[in-house]
């Protein structure tokens, strides 16, 4: 069985499970948002940060120092 990343496979079912109805235009907008945001999300999930050293005593009120 081939794995699919297509939004058409799961968006309508997800909306139906929540009791929401969507017409073709709404499904197209949701699909476009998925196509725009999902690839970068997958890149972030694949990012290996295990080797990165934590920032010592971060001051979150300031921007990060230049590298």
mmCIF file of C-alpha atoms in Angstrom:
data_model
loop_
_atom_site.group_PDB
_atom_site.id
_atom_site.type_symbol
_atom_site.label_atom_id
_atom_site.label_comp_id
_atom_site.label_asym_id
_atom_site.label_seq_id
_atom_site.Cartn_x
_atom_site.Cartn_y
_atom_site.Cartn_z
ATOM 1 C CA UNK A 1 0.000 0.000 0.000
ATOM 2 C CA UNK A 2 1.427 3.348 -1.052
ATOM 3 C CA UNK A 3 1.567 6.149 1.511
ATOM 4 C CA UNK A 4 0.023 9.413 0.376
ATOM 5 C CA UNK A 5 0.609 12.936 1.704
ATOM 6 C CA UNK A 6 -2.339 14.332 -0.203
ATOM 7 C CA UNK A 7 -4.648 16.557 1.790
ATOM 8 C CA UNK A 8 -7.610 15.218 -0.194
ATOM 9 C CA UNK A 9 -7.212 11.928 1.647
ATOM 10 C CA UNK A 10 -7.712 13.219 5.163
ATOM 11 C CA UNK A 11 -9.138 16.772 5.273
ATOM 12 C CA UNK A 12 -12.758 15.859 4.415
ATOM 13 C CA UNK A 13 -12.692 12.930 6.847
ATOM 14 C CA UNK A 14 -11.207 15.099 9.594
ATOM 15 C CA UNK A 15 -13.859 17.762 9.094
ATOM 16 C CA UNK A 16 -16.624 15.139 9.057
ATOM 17 C CA UNK A 17 -15.344 13.644 12.308
ATOM 18 C CA UNK A 18 -15.749 17.099 13.875
ATOM 19 C CA UNK A 19 -19.234 17.458 12.427
ATOM 20 C CA UNK A 20 -18.169 20.241 10.053
ATOM 21 C CA UNK A 21 -19.335 20.606 6.498
ATOM 22 C CA UNK A 22 -17.215 22.282 3.827
ATOM 23 C CA UNK A 23 -18.051 23.083 0.233
ATOM 24 C CA UNK A 24 -15.621 22.781 -2.679
ATOM 25 C CA UNK A 25 -14.271 26.315 -2.252
ATOM 26 C CA UNK A 26 -13.584 25.846 1.457
ATOM 27 C CA UNK A 27 -11.889 22.515 0.780
ATOM 28 C CA UNK A 28 -9.752 24.193 -1.909
ATOM 29 C CA UNK A 29 -8.674 26.923 0.528
ATOM 30 C CA UNK A 30 -7.870 24.372 3.232
ATOM 31 C CA UNK A 31 -5.938 22.303 0.672
ATOM 32 C CA UNK A 32 -3.963 25.365 -0.471
ATOM 33 C CA UNK A 33 -3.061 26.248 3.122
ATOM 34 C CA UNK A 34 -1.995 22.651 3.699
ATOM 35 C CA UNK A 35 0.158 22.689 0.568
ATOM 36 C CA UNK A 36 1.827 25.908 1.703
ATOM 37 C CA UNK A 37 2.487 25.015 5.346
ATOM 38 C CA UNK A 38 2.950 21.229 5.421
ATOM 39 C CA UNK A 39 6.312 20.919 3.563
ATOM 40 C CA UNK A 40 8.117 23.338 5.942
ATOM 41 C CA UNK A 41 6.531 21.558 8.911
ATOM 42 C CA UNK A 42 7.927 18.256 7.642
ATOM 43 C CA UNK A 43 11.371 19.876 7.282
ATOM 44 C CA UNK A 44 11.221 21.074 10.896
ATOM 45 C CA UNK A 45 10.171 17.631 12.101
ATOM 46 C CA UNK A 46 13.083 16.052 10.218
ATOM 47 C CA UNK A 47 15.609 18.531 11.626
ATOM 48 C CA UNK A 48 18.067 16.820 13.971
ATOM 49 C CA UNK A 49 18.804 19.199 16.836
ATOM 50 C CA UNK A 50 20.202 16.543 19.143
ATOM 51 C CA UNK A 51 23.758 17.747 18.596
ATOM 52 C CA UNK A 52 22.947 21.439 19.120
ATOM 53 C CA UNK A 53 24.167 22.950 22.359
ATOM 54 C CA UNK A 54 21.524 24.757 24.378
ATOM 55 C CA UNK A 55 21.900 28.494 24.673
ATOM 56 C CA UNK A 56 23.419 29.345 28.071
ATOM 57 C CA UNK A 57 21.157 31.576 30.182
ATOM 58 C CA UNK A 58 18.969 32.854 27.345
ATOM 59 C CA UNK A 59 17.491 36.340 27.739
ATOM 60 C CA UNK A 60 14.187 35.981 25.904
ATOM 61 C CA UNK A 61 13.527 39.717 26.156
ATOM 62 C CA UNK A 62 16.391 40.359 23.696
ATOM 63 C CA UNK A 63 16.960 39.214 20.097
ATOM 64 C CA UNK A 64 19.551 36.482 19.594
ATOM 65 C CA UNK A 65 23.154 37.666 19.271
ATOM 66 C CA UNK A 66 24.583 37.894 15.744
ATOM 67 C CA UNK A 67 26.516 34.843 14.630
#
